[in-house]
Amino acid sequence: MKNQRTLFECAECGASATKWFGKCPVCGEWNTAVEVERELEKAEKAAKIKRVPPSYENTVVKFDEYEVGATKRETTGMGELDRVLGGGLVPGSVVLLAGEPGIGKSTLLLQICKTLAGEGRKVLYVSGEESRDQIKLRAKRLEGLSEVESLYLLTETNVSSINGQADKLSPDIMIIDSIQTIYNEGISSAPGSIAQVRECALSFITKAKNEGISMIIVGHVNKEGGIAGPKVLEHMVDAVLYFEGEKIRSYRMIRAIKNRYGSTNEIGLFEMTDCGLCEVPNPSEMLLSDRREGVSGSCAVCIMEGTRPVIAEIQALVTPTAFPAPRRTANGVDYNRACLIIAVLEKRLGFKFYTNDVYLNVVGGLRLDEPASDLAIALSLISGARDIPVESGIIAVGEIGLAGEIRAVSEIEKRISEASRLGFKKILVPYKNMEKVKTQKYPDVEIIPIKSIYEALAYCK
């Protein structure tokens, strides 16, 4: 019988230790130690784990003499997903798509197979979670997917068998659903463990790079919302996409966390229907569709998600507190940023938020990270504190400084154009941005320059 010993591995970085640790000595994360079994016969274990050698020998080249060949992106057929990817899939790239169970990852991947399998390209869909009958029944609900000829299906969880079938087929695109179900028979741990996820992902990535296969790998998320498995998995792939949304709502959002071939600020919006996921090309109209006029504590703002301007609604509820320490809740807004704006309003304008509970919310589940939303947050707080609606038809853009000044923001022309298109009549913009604004382009819109938070009070009284 082989001697065994217990090791503890970090779920984030994969570092191992012989004793349990509360804080990982390598990455510094807390409570990430996972108990695993390891064999002492390292030579025998190393012989079992067979890595895929490259089919060619790498040589040293001069950087100035090397020329990059023409790279044609493969469109997925969904403009929202192509926008997040930077224009489509790049041959030889590996994309990690992560999201909660039931959010629609498998449905989205089956839908894009219809376009990817066109023009003579072969697509291999590998499923380790569902049977062939289950996938076929789901495909029947999706329009036109049953007639795709160049789409191949494989239900397998052994990484060696998957690579062997891929060698016979020579696909142009591979989809792995999901990496947590794939295992390497040379590793004794269960599928989904740190060692299994790392080794199987490395095998697929090596194959994609060596043979120029565009690969999409599905990953699960843990209870904290991060990608399950070692953190090194996110560093190994070329792009990391998060599929977000609430199951009780029909809208879904794809956000790029990492992208070597495009911007990481782009988002794609979808709506879940009976026939699958449908694109939402105009998210601003969707986010403002249920907005009520004449209600206090509400103000619109135009933010930039990559190259796309998106108009969102910020809501604030200010109510007298029944607790010794008032509550502060921020949903979709950075908590520390919200506290900073509240402090500026208390100091510069004399509002007594310290006697009130403050609740901030961004409609539609958006996350506002840029400071350009500061002015709209301030106006919604002032409106909520006074219980007086913000003047009708107003949208506010600007960053607030600690002295109460309104600082300039980027891409002001795109923000004004989007607000004008959706029918806003008055736009509050930082005074410094007026140098770049061509007012004659917007005859139906009143562009109002604001220097400080004191001037903004006139539009909420």
PDB file of C-alpha atoms in Angstrom, residues 31-254:
ATOM      1  CA  ASN A  31      -9.628  30.819   4.770  1.00  0.00           C
ATOM      2  CA  THR A  32      -8.627  29.284   1.420  1.00  0.00           C
ATOM      3  CA  ALA A  33      -6.920  26.110   2.716  1.00  0.00           C
ATOM      4  CA  VAL A  34      -8.350  22.889   1.213  1.00  0.00           C
ATOM      5  CA  GLU A  35      -7.275  19.450   2.445  1.00  0.00           C
ATOM      6  CA  VAL A  36      -6.019  17.115  -0.313  1.00  0.00           C
ATOM      7  CA  GLU A  37      -4.264  13.768  -0.466  1.00  0.00           C
ATOM      8  CA  ARG A  38      -0.862  13.437  -2.125  1.00  0.00           C
ATOM      9  CA  GLU A  39       1.245  10.374  -2.912  1.00  0.00           C
ATOM     10  CA  LEU A  40       4.831  10.309  -1.751  1.00  0.00           C
ATOM     11  CA  GLU A  41       6.064   8.529  -4.874  1.00  0.00           C
ATOM     12  CA  LYS A  42       6.688  11.725  -6.857  1.00  0.00           C
ATOM     13  CA  ALA A  43       8.455   9.971  -9.705  1.00  0.00           C
ATOM     14  CA  GLU A  44       5.518   7.624 -10.266  1.00  0.00           C
ATOM     15  CA  LYS A  45       3.047  10.498 -10.035  1.00  0.00           C
ATOM     16  CA  ALA A  46       5.018  12.617 -12.492  1.00  0.00           C
ATOM     17  CA  ALA A  47       5.040   9.710 -14.925  1.00  0.00           C
ATOM     18  CA  LYS A  48       1.243   9.525 -14.835  1.00  0.00           C
ATOM     19  CA  ILE A  49       0.698  13.212 -15.631  1.00  0.00           C
ATOM     20  CA  LYS A  50       1.489  13.492 -19.309  1.00  0.00           C
ATOM     21  CA  ARG A  51       1.753  16.984 -20.668  1.00  0.00           C
ATOM     22  CA  VAL A  52       1.077  17.621 -24.351  1.00  0.00           C
ATOM     23  CA  PRO A  53       4.366  18.467 -26.110  1.00  0.00           C
ATOM     24  CA  PRO A  54       4.292  21.133 -28.817  1.00  0.00           C
ATOM     25  CA  SER A  55       4.180  19.883 -32.411  1.00  0.00           C
ATOM     26  CA  TYR A  56       7.012  22.216 -33.409  1.00  0.00           C
ATOM     27  CA  GLU A  57      10.276  23.420 -31.935  1.00  0.00           C
ATOM     28  CA  ASN A  58      10.356  27.011 -30.706  1.00  0.00           C
ATOM     29  CA  THR A  59      13.351  29.011 -31.868  1.00  0.00           C
ATOM     30  CA  VAL A  60      14.679  32.474 -31.073  1.00  0.00           C
ATOM     31  CA  VAL A  61      13.683  35.205 -33.550  1.00  0.00           C
ATOM     32  CA  LYS A  62      14.611  38.869 -33.877  1.00  0.00           C
ATOM     33  CA  PHE A  63      11.757  41.072 -32.751  1.00  0.00           C
ATOM     34  CA  ASP A  64      12.121  43.678 -35.528  1.00  0.00           C
ATOM     35  CA  GLU A  65      12.221  40.994 -38.247  1.00  0.00           C
ATOM     36  CA  TYR A  66       9.192  39.020 -37.076  1.00  0.00           C
ATOM     37  CA  GLU A  67       5.960  39.792 -38.946  1.00  0.00           C
ATOM     38  CA  VAL A  68       2.504  39.016 -37.649  1.00  0.00           C
ATOM     39  CA  GLY A  69       0.224  37.202 -40.077  1.00  0.00           C
ATOM     40  CA  ALA A  70      -3.274  38.406 -40.923  1.00  0.00           C
ATOM     41  CA  THR A  71      -5.640  37.560 -38.077  1.00  0.00           C
ATOM     42  CA  LYS A  72      -9.323  37.354 -38.900  1.00  0.00           C
ATOM     43  CA  ARG A  73     -11.716  37.400 -35.995  1.00  0.00           C
ATOM     44  CA  GLU A  74     -14.555  34.910 -36.029  1.00  0.00           C
ATOM     45  CA  THR A  75     -17.861  36.633 -35.294  1.00  0.00           C
ATOM     46  CA  THR A  76     -20.248  34.852 -32.946  1.00  0.00           C
ATOM     47  CA  GLY A  77     -23.432  36.170 -34.550  1.00  0.00           C
ATOM     48  CA  MET A  78     -24.299  38.173 -31.425  1.00  0.00           C
ATOM     49  CA  GLY A  79     -23.201  41.773 -31.626  1.00  0.00           C
ATOM     50  CA  GLU A  80     -23.305  42.238 -27.858  1.00  0.00           C
ATOM     51  CA  LEU A  81     -20.917  39.326 -27.264  1.00  0.00           C
ATOM     52  CA  ASP A  82     -18.640  40.424 -30.121  1.00  0.00           C
ATOM     53  CA  ARG A  83     -18.486  43.907 -28.574  1.00  0.00           C
ATOM     54  CA  VAL A  84     -17.275  42.474 -25.248  1.00  0.00           C
ATOM     55  CA  LEU A  85     -14.736  40.203 -26.979  1.00  0.00           C
ATOM     56  CA  GLY A  86     -13.353  43.139 -28.972  1.00  0.00           C
ATOM     57  CA  GLY A  87     -14.818  42.150 -32.350  1.00  0.00           C
ATOM     58  CA  GLY A  88     -15.069  38.358 -32.156  1.00  0.00           C
ATOM     59  CA  LEU A  89     -13.007  35.274 -31.344  1.00  0.00           C
ATOM     60  CA  VAL A  90      -9.303  35.333 -32.234  1.00  0.00           C
ATOM     61  CA  PRO A  91      -7.859  32.040 -33.610  1.00  0.00           C
ATOM     62  CA  GLY A  92      -5.744  30.375 -30.937  1.00  0.00           C
ATOM     63  CA  SER A  93      -7.346  32.341 -28.095  1.00  0.00           C
ATOM     64  CA  VAL A  94      -8.845  30.860 -24.923  1.00  0.00           C
ATOM     65  CA  VAL A  95     -11.883  32.564 -23.353  1.00  0.00           C
ATOM     66  CA  LEU A  96     -13.145  31.730 -19.864  1.00  0.00           C
ATOM     67  CA  LEU A  97     -16.900  32.317 -19.430  1.00  0.00           C
ATOM     68  CA  ALA A  98     -17.963  32.271 -15.771  1.00  0.00           C
ATOM     69  CA  GLY A  99     -21.335  32.669 -14.123  1.00  0.00           C
ATOM     70  CA  GLU A 100     -23.756  31.276 -11.565  1.00  0.00           C
ATOM     71  CA  PRO A 101     -25.624  28.020 -12.272  1.00  0.00           C
ATOM     72  CA  GLY A 102     -28.744  28.533 -14.387  1.00  0.00           C
ATOM     73  CA  ILE A 103     -27.791  32.015 -15.559  1.00  0.00           C
ATOM     74  CA  GLY A 104     -27.737  30.943 -19.246  1.00  0.00           C
ATOM     75  CA  LYS A 105     -24.112  30.122 -20.106  1.00  0.00           C
ATOM     76  CA  SER A 106     -24.881  26.876 -21.953  1.00  0.00           C
ATOM     77  CA  THR A 107     -27.820  28.475 -23.763  1.00  0.00           C
ATOM     78  CA  LEU A 108     -25.645  31.351 -24.971  1.00  0.00           C
ATOM     79  CA  LEU A 109     -22.920  28.998 -26.224  1.00  0.00           C
ATOM     80  CA  LEU A 110     -25.387  26.824 -28.107  1.00  0.00           C
ATOM     81  CA  GLN A 111     -26.857  29.908 -29.771  1.00  0.00           C
ATOM     82  CA  ILE A 112     -23.522  31.199 -31.047  1.00  0.00           C
ATOM     83  CA  CYS A 113     -22.724  27.735 -32.462  1.00  0.00           C
ATOM     84  CA  LYS A 114     -25.188  28.454 -35.284  1.00  0.00           C
ATOM     85  CA  THR A 115     -23.003  31.276 -36.636  1.00  0.00           C
ATOM     86  CA  LEU A 116     -19.630  29.814 -35.655  1.00  0.00           C
ATOM     87  CA  ALA A 117     -20.362  26.571 -37.500  1.00  0.00           C
ATOM     88  CA  GLY A 118     -21.054  28.429 -40.744  1.00  0.00           C
ATOM     89  CA  GLU A 119     -18.708  29.055 -43.668  1.00  0.00           C
ATOM     90  CA  GLY A 120     -17.088  25.610 -43.423  1.00  0.00           C
ATOM     91  CA  ARG A 121     -15.837  25.961 -39.837  1.00  0.00           C
ATOM     92  CA  LYS A 122     -16.066  22.965 -37.511  1.00  0.00           C
ATOM     93  CA  VAL A 123     -17.308  23.474 -33.958  1.00  0.00           C
ATOM     94  CA  LEU A 124     -16.829  20.811 -31.282  1.00  0.00           C
ATOM     95  CA  TYR A 125     -19.143  21.206 -28.282  1.00  0.00           C
ATOM     96  CA  VAL A 126     -17.876  19.178 -25.324  1.00  0.00           C
ATOM     97  CA  SER A 127     -20.306  18.738 -22.429  1.00  0.00           C
ATOM     98  CA  GLY A 128     -19.420  17.094 -19.148  1.00  0.00           C
ATOM     99  CA  GLU A 129     -22.656  18.063 -17.403  1.00  0.00           C
ATOM    100  CA  GLU A 130     -25.472  17.051 -19.760  1.00  0.00           C
ATOM    101  CA  SER A 131     -26.300  14.031 -21.909  1.00  0.00           C
ATOM    102  CA  ARG A 132     -26.784  14.193 -25.667  1.00  0.00           C
ATOM    103  CA  ASP A 133     -30.565  13.984 -25.271  1.00  0.00           C
ATOM    104  CA  GLN A 134     -30.622  16.929 -22.882  1.00  0.00           C
ATOM    105  CA  ILE A 135     -28.557  19.109 -25.207  1.00  0.00           C
ATOM    106  CA  LYS A 136     -30.645  18.118 -28.239  1.00  0.00           C
ATOM    107  CA  LEU A 137     -33.907  18.926 -26.445  1.00  0.00           C
ATOM    108  CA  ARG A 138     -32.580  22.345 -25.431  1.00  0.00           C
ATOM    109  CA  ALA A 139     -31.360  22.977 -28.973  1.00  0.00           C
ATOM    110  CA  LYS A 140     -34.871  22.413 -30.333  1.00  0.00           C
ATOM    111  CA  ARG A 141     -36.067  25.471 -28.423  1.00  0.00           C
ATOM    112  CA  LEU A 142     -33.409  27.595 -30.107  1.00  0.00           C
ATOM    113  CA  GLU A 143     -34.285  28.809 -33.573  1.00  0.00           C
ATOM    114  CA  GLY A 144     -32.463  27.132 -36.478  1.00  0.00           C
ATOM    115  CA  LEU A 145     -29.893  25.282 -34.377  1.00  0.00           C
ATOM    116  CA  SER A 146     -31.077  21.751 -35.244  1.00  0.00           C
ATOM    117  CA  GLU A 147     -30.118  22.233 -38.917  1.00  0.00           C
ATOM    118  CA  VAL A 148     -26.463  23.162 -38.303  1.00  0.00           C
ATOM    119  CA  GLU A 149     -24.254  20.666 -40.162  1.00  0.00           C
ATOM    120  CA  SER A 150     -20.750  21.548 -38.945  1.00  0.00           C
ATOM    121  CA  LEU A 151     -21.600  21.316 -35.238  1.00  0.00           C
ATOM    122  CA  TYR A 152     -20.267  18.215 -33.457  1.00  0.00           C
ATOM    123  CA  LEU A 153     -21.234  17.046 -29.979  1.00  0.00           C
ATOM    124  CA  LEU A 154     -19.130  15.113 -27.469  1.00  0.00           C
ATOM    125  CA  THR A 155     -20.230  14.110 -23.955  1.00  0.00           C
ATOM    126  CA  GLU A 156     -16.997  13.188 -22.196  1.00  0.00           C
ATOM    127  CA  THR A 157     -15.148  14.166 -18.997  1.00  0.00           C
ATOM    128  CA  ASN A 158     -11.729  12.548 -19.575  1.00  0.00           C
ATOM    129  CA  VAL A 159      -9.272  15.155 -20.856  1.00  0.00           C
ATOM    130  CA  SER A 160      -7.226  12.548 -22.780  1.00  0.00           C
ATOM    131  CA  SER A 161     -10.322  11.239 -24.580  1.00  0.00           C
ATOM    132  CA  ILE A 162     -11.441  14.779 -25.413  1.00  0.00           C
ATOM    133  CA  ASN A 163      -8.063  15.673 -26.908  1.00  0.00           C
ATOM    134  CA  GLY A 164      -8.001  12.388 -28.810  1.00  0.00           C
ATOM    135  CA  GLN A 165     -11.404  13.028 -30.390  1.00  0.00           C
ATOM    136  CA  ALA A 166     -10.363  16.612 -31.198  1.00  0.00           C
ATOM    137  CA  ASP A 167      -7.248  15.290 -32.986  1.00  0.00           C
ATOM    138  CA  LYS A 168      -9.454  13.118 -35.226  1.00  0.00           C
ATOM    139  CA  LEU A 169     -11.931  15.921 -35.975  1.00  0.00           C
ATOM    140  CA  SER A 170      -9.494  18.888 -36.196  1.00  0.00           C
ATOM    141  CA  PRO A 171     -12.094  21.510 -35.163  1.00  0.00           C
ATOM    142  CA  ASP A 172     -11.688  25.237 -35.666  1.00  0.00           C
ATOM    143  CA  ILE A 173     -13.578  26.090 -32.462  1.00  0.00           C
ATOM    144  CA  MET A 174     -13.941  24.112 -29.221  1.00  0.00           C
ATOM    145  CA  ILE A 175     -16.382  24.728 -26.365  1.00  0.00           C
ATOM    146  CA  ILE A 176     -15.754  23.046 -22.995  1.00  0.00           C
ATOM    147  CA  ASP A 177     -18.779  22.968 -20.673  1.00  0.00           C
ATOM    148  CA  SER A 178     -17.488  22.977 -17.991  1.00  0.00           C
ATOM    149  CA  ILE A 179     -13.873  22.809 -16.795  1.00  0.00           C
ATOM    150  CA  GLN A 180     -14.982  21.729 -13.284  1.00  0.00           C
ATOM    151  CA  THR A 181     -16.314  18.418 -14.663  1.00  0.00           C
ATOM    152  CA  ILE A 182     -13.181  17.436 -16.640  1.00  0.00           C
ATOM    153  CA  TYR A 183     -10.567  15.216 -15.014  1.00  0.00           C
ATOM    154  CA  ASN A 184      -7.073  13.928 -15.701  1.00  0.00           C
ATOM    155  CA  GLU A 185      -6.732  10.232 -14.838  1.00  0.00           C
ATOM    156  CA  GLY A 186      -3.138  10.801 -13.753  1.00  0.00           C
ATOM    157  CA  ILE A 187      -4.302  12.873 -10.769  1.00  0.00           C
ATOM    158  CA  SER A 188      -5.952  11.139  -7.834  1.00  0.00           C
ATOM    159  CA  SER A 189      -8.065  14.095  -6.678  1.00  0.00           C
ATOM    160  CA  ALA A 190     -11.723  14.515  -7.654  1.00  0.00           C
ATOM    161  CA  PRO A 191     -12.877  16.570 -10.686  1.00  0.00           C
ATOM    162  CA  GLY A 192     -13.200  20.236  -9.827  1.00  0.00           C
ATOM    163  CA  SER A 193     -10.269  20.227  -7.395  1.00  0.00           C
ATOM    164  CA  ILE A 194      -7.438  22.704  -7.731  1.00  0.00           C
ATOM    165  CA  ALA A 195      -5.002  20.230  -9.295  1.00  0.00           C
ATOM    166  CA  GLN A 196      -7.585  18.860 -11.757  1.00  0.00           C
ATOM    167  CA  VAL A 197      -8.771  22.282 -12.930  1.00  0.00           C
ATOM    168  CA  ARG A 198      -5.214  23.542 -13.375  1.00  0.00           C
ATOM    169  CA  GLU A 199      -3.910  20.518 -15.287  1.00  0.00           C
ATOM    170  CA  CYS A 200      -6.975  20.118 -17.524  1.00  0.00           C
ATOM    171  CA  ALA A 201      -7.034  23.835 -18.369  1.00  0.00           C
ATOM    172  CA  LEU A 202      -3.309  23.722 -19.194  1.00  0.00           C
ATOM    173  CA  SER A 203      -3.909  20.788 -21.546  1.00  0.00           C
ATOM    174  CA  PHE A 204      -6.675  22.639 -23.415  1.00  0.00           C
ATOM    175  CA  ILE A 205      -4.731  25.912 -23.560  1.00  0.00           C
ATOM    176  CA  THR A 206      -1.650  24.154 -24.955  1.00  0.00           C
ATOM    177  CA  LYS A 207      -3.761  22.505 -27.639  1.00  0.00           C
ATOM    178  CA  ALA A 208      -5.451  25.800 -28.574  1.00  0.00           C
ATOM    179  CA  LYS A 209      -2.149  27.678 -28.892  1.00  0.00           C
ATOM    180  CA  ASN A 210      -0.340  24.966 -30.829  1.00  0.00           C
ATOM    181  CA  GLU A 211      -3.141  24.254 -33.318  1.00  0.00           C
ATOM    182  CA  GLY A 212      -4.777  27.687 -33.599  1.00  0.00           C
ATOM    183  CA  ILE A 213      -8.129  26.556 -32.158  1.00  0.00           C
ATOM    184  CA  SER A 214     -10.474  29.182 -30.740  1.00  0.00           C
ATOM    185  CA  MET A 215     -11.575  27.807 -27.402  1.00  0.00           C
ATOM    186  CA  ILE A 216     -14.305  28.819 -24.948  1.00  0.00           C
ATOM    187  CA  ILE A 217     -14.153  27.274 -21.468  1.00  0.00           C
ATOM    188  CA  VAL A 218     -17.092  27.488 -19.071  1.00  0.00           C
ATOM    189  CA  GLY A 219     -16.253  27.981 -15.390  1.00  0.00           C
ATOM    190  CA  HIS A 220     -18.410  27.851 -12.280  1.00  0.00           C
ATOM    191  CA  VAL A 221     -18.353  30.453  -9.507  1.00  0.00           C
ATOM    192  CA  ASN A 222     -17.996  29.880  -5.775  1.00  0.00           C
ATOM    193  CA  LYS A 223     -20.242  31.202  -3.004  1.00  0.00           C
ATOM    194  CA  GLU A 224     -18.278  34.480  -2.860  1.00  0.00           C
ATOM    195  CA  GLY A 225     -18.984  35.095  -6.559  1.00  0.00           C
ATOM    196  CA  GLY A 226     -15.420  34.437  -7.797  1.00  0.00           C
ATOM    197  CA  ILE A 227     -14.393  31.838 -10.358  1.00  0.00           C
ATOM    198  CA  ALA A 228     -14.137  28.406  -8.736  1.00  0.00           C
ATOM    199  CA  GLY A 229     -10.675  26.863  -8.838  1.00  0.00           C
ATOM    200  CA  PRO A 230      -7.208  28.372  -8.514  1.00  0.00           C
ATOM    201  CA  LYS A 231      -6.701  32.047  -9.288  1.00  0.00           C
ATOM    202  CA  VAL A 232      -3.948  31.026 -11.700  1.00  0.00           C
ATOM    203  CA  LEU A 233      -6.690  29.823 -14.086  1.00  0.00           C
ATOM    204  CA  GLU A 234      -7.643  33.446 -14.816  1.00  0.00           C
ATOM    205  CA  HIS A 235      -4.014  34.305 -15.589  1.00  0.00           C
ATOM    206  CA  MET A 236      -3.633  31.382 -18.007  1.00  0.00           C
ATOM    207  CA  VAL A 237      -6.503  32.313 -20.350  1.00  0.00           C
ATOM    208  CA  ASP A 238      -6.654  35.248 -22.777  1.00  0.00           C
ATOM    209  CA  ALA A 239     -10.044  36.645 -21.744  1.00  0.00           C
ATOM    210  CA  VAL A 240     -12.280  36.316 -18.686  1.00  0.00           C
ATOM    211  CA  LEU A 241     -15.994  37.091 -19.118  1.00  0.00           C
ATOM    212  CA  TYR A 242     -18.516  37.234 -16.286  1.00  0.00           C
ATOM    213  CA  PHE A 243     -22.129  36.382 -17.063  1.00  0.00           C
ATOM    214  CA  GLU A 244     -24.185  38.295 -14.495  1.00  0.00           C
ATOM    215  CA  GLY A 245     -27.842  38.729 -13.684  1.00  0.00           C
ATOM    216  CA  GLU A 246     -30.621  37.639 -11.362  1.00  0.00           C
ATOM    217  CA  LYS A 247     -32.588  34.478 -12.087  1.00  0.00           C
ATOM    218  CA  ILE A 248     -35.878  36.168 -11.144  1.00  0.00           C
ATOM    219  CA  ARG A 249     -35.261  38.842 -13.794  1.00  0.00           C
ATOM    220  CA  SER A 250     -35.016  38.315 -17.526  1.00  0.00           C
ATOM    221  CA  TYR A 251     -32.004  40.530 -18.199  1.00  0.00           C
ATOM    222  CA  ARG A 252     -28.443  39.212 -18.320  1.00  0.00           C
ATOM    223  CA  MET A 253     -25.152  41.080 -18.627  1.00  0.00           C
ATOM    224  CA  ILE A 254     -21.715  40.003 -19.864  1.00  0.00           C
TER     225      ILE A 254
END
